[in-house]
Short mmCIF file of C-alpha atoms in Angstrom, two decimals:
data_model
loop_
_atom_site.label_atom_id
_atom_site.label_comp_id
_atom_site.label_asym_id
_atom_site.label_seq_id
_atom_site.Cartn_x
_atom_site.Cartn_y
_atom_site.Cartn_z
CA UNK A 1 -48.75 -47.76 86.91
CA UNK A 2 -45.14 -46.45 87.14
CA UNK A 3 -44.47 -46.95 91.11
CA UNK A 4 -45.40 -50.76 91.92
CA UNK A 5 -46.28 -49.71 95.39
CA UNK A 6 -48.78 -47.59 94.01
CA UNK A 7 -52.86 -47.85 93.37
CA UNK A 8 -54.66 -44.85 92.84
CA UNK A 9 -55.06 -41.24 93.24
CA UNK A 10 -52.03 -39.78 92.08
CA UNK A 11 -51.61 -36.05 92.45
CA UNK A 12 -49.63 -32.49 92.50
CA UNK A 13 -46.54 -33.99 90.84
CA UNK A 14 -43.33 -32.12 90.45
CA UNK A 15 -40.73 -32.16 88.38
CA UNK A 16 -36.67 -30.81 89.04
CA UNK A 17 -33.44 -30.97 87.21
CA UNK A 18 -30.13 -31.89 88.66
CA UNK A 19 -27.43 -32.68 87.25
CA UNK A 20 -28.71 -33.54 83.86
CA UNK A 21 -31.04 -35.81 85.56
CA UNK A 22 -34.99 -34.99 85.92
CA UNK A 23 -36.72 -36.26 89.20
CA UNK A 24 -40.43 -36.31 89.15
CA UNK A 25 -42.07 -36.50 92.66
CA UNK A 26 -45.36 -37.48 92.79
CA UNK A 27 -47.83 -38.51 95.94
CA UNK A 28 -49.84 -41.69 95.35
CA UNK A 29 -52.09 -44.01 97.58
CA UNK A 30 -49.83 -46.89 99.31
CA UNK A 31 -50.99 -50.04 98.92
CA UNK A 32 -48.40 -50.85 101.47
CA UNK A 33 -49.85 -48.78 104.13
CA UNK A 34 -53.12 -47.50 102.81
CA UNK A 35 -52.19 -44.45 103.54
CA UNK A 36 -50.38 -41.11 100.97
CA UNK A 37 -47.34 -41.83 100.16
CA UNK A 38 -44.62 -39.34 98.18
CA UNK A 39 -42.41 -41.02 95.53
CA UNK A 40 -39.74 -40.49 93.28
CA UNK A 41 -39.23 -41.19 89.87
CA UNK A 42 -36.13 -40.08 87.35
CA UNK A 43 -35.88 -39.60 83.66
CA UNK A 44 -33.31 -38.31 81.33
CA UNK A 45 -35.44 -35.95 80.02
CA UNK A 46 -38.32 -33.90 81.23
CA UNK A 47 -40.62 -35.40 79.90
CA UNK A 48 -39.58 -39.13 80.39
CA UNK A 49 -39.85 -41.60 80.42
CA UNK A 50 -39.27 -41.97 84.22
CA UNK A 51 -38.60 -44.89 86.10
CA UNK A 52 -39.40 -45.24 90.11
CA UNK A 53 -36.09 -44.33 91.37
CA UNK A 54 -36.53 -47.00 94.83
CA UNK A 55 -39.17 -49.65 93.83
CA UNK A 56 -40.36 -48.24 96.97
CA UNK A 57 -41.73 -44.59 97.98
CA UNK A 58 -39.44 -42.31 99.01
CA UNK A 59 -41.54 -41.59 102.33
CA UNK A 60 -44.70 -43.42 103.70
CA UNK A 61 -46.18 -43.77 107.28
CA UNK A 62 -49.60 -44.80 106.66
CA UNK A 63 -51.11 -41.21 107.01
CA UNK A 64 -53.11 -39.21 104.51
CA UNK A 65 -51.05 -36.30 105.52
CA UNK A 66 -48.91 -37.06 102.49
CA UNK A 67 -49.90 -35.07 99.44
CA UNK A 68 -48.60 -32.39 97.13
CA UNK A 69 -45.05 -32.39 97.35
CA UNK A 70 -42.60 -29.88 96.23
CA UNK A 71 -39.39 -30.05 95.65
CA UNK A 72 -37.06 -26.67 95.56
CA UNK A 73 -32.88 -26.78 95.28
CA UNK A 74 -31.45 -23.66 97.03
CA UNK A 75 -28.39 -21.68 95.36
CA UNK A 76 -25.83 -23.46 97.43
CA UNK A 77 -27.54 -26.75 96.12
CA UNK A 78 -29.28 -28.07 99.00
CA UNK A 79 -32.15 -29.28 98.11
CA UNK A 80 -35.94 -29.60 100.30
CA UNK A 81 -39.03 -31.49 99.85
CA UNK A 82 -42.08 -29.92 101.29
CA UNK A 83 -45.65 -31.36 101.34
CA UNK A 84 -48.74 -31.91 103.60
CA UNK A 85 -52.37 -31.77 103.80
CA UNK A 86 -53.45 -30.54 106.65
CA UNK A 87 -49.92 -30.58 108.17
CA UNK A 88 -47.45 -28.68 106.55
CA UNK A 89 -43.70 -31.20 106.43
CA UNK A 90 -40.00 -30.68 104.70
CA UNK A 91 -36.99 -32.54 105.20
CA UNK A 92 -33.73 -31.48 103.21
CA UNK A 93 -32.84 -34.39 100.32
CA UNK A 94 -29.57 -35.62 99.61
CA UNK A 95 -27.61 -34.98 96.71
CA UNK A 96 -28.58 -38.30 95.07
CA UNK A 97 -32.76 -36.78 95.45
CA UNK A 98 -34.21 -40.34 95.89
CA UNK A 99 -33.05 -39.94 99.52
CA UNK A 100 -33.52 -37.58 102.33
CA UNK A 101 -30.75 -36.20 104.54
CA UNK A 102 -32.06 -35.95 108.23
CA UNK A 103 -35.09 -35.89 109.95
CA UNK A 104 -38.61 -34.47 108.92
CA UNK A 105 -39.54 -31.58 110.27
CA UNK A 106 -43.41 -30.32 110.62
CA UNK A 107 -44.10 -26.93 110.57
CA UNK A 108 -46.20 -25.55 113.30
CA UNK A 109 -49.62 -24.04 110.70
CA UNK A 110 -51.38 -23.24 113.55
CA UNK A 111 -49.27 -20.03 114.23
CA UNK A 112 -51.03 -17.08 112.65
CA UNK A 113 -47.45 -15.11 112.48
CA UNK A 114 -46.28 -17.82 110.49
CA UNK A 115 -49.13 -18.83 108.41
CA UNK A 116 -52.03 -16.84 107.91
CA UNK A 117 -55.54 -18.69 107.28
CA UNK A 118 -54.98 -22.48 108.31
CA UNK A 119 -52.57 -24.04 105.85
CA UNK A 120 -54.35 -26.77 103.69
CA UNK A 121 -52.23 -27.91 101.52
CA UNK A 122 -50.05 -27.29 98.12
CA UNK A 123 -46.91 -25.94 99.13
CA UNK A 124 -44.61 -24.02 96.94
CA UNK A 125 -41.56 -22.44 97.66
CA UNK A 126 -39.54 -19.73 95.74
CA UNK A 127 -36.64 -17.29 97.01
CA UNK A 128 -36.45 -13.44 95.33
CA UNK A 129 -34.29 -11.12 96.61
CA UNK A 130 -32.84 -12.90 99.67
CA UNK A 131 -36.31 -13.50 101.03
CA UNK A 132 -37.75 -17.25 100.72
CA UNK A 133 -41.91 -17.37 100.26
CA UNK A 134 -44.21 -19.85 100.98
CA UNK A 135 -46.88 -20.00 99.10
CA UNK A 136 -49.81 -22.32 99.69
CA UNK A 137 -53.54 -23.05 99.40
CA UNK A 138 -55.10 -21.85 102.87
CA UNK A 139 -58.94 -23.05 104.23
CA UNK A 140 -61.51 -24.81 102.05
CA UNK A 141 -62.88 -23.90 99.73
CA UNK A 142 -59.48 -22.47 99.13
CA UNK A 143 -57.76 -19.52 99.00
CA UNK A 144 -54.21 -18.73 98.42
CA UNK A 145 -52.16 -16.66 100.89
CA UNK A 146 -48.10 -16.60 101.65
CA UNK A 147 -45.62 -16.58 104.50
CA UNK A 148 -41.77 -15.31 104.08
CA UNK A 149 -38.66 -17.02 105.96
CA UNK A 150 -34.92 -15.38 106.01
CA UNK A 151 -33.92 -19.63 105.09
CA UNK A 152 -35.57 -22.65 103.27
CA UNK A 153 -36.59 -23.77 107.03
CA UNK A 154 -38.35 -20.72 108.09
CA UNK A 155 -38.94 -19.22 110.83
CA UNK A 156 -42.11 -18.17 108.84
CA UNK A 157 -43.98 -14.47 108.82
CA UNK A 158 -47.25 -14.74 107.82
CA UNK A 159 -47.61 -12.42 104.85
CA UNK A 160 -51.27 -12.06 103.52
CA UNK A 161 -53.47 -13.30 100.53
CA UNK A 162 -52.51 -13.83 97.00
CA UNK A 163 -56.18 -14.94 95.37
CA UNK A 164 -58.99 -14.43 98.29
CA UNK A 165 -61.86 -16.96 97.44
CA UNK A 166 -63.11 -17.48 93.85
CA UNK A 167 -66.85 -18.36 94.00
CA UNK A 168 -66.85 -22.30 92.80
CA UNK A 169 -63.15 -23.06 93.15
CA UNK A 170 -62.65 -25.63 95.60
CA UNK A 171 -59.19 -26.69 95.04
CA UNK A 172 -56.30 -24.32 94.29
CA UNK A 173 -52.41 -25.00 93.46
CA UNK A 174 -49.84 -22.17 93.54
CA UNK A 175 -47.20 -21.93 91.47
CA UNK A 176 -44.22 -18.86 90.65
CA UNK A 177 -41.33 -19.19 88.91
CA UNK A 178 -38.75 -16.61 87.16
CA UNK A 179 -39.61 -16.64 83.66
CA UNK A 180 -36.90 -14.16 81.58
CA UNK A 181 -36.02 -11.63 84.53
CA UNK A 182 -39.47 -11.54 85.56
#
């Protein structure tokens, strides 16, 4: 009920702080396009309440490519918004994050250097030690497995397999974050 556009199945949201501001991006189903579509909302606190930052969502073609996104701000500040299911997309956002600054890219997942087990969906990206990993949910039922880039754009190297298959998990998320040093 909080992006107009918006009519159902609303999953994987994300939320990221910038400059005192919190933007939430969610994926919803378009009733403009009846297709995925990722949005943007923006709150002054993390836990709202947020307001659709464009009355519109931030990216929508009609396809049902366009779930889970994730949002991740580098440490010179650019920040990217990865998502897909079963085709893996970024594009870099402005500074504003309700816009995005270029063209998308999609990410070739059929490359076993680059991505090991077929990419499904639930992207996640994190950067320790001068090495970027991308972390995502592989097959179905799924499995999680990770790739590492020298940049936020790759070129990925598949890595290998976080969580192999849990018996009666169909749907897995990754996540990792620094948490006190660790």
């Amino acid at each position: 009920s909080s992006f107009s556009w918006a009519d159902d199945r609303a999953w994987a949201a994300q939320t990221i702080e910038r400059n005192g501001k919190y933007y939430w991006y969610i994926c919803a189903h378009s009733k403009l396009t009846g297709g995925m579509a990722i949005g943007v909302a923006v709150a002054d606190s993390p836990t709202g309440p947020f307001k659709d930052a464009l009355g519109k969502p931030l990216f929508d073609n009609g396809s049902w490519d366009n779930i889970d996104p994730t949002v991740w701000m580098d440490e010179d500040g650019q920040a990217y918004l990865y998502w897909g299911n079963p085709h893996l997309y970024y594009a870099k956002l402005n500074k504003d994050m309700i816009s995005l600054d270029g063209s998308i890219t999609a990410l070739d997942i059929k490359d076993q250097t680059a991505f090991v087990g077929r990419f499904t969906e639930a992207p996640w990206v994190y950067k320790r030690n001068n090495l970027y990993y991308m972390i995502y949910a592989a097959e179905f039922p799924e499995s999680i497995h990770y790739s590492t880039g020298q940049t936020a754009e790759g070129p990925w190297k598949a890595e290998g397999v976080v969580m192999p298959l849990e018996k009666g998990s169909n749907t897995n998320h990754p996540g990792i974050i620094d948490y006190k040093g660790n």
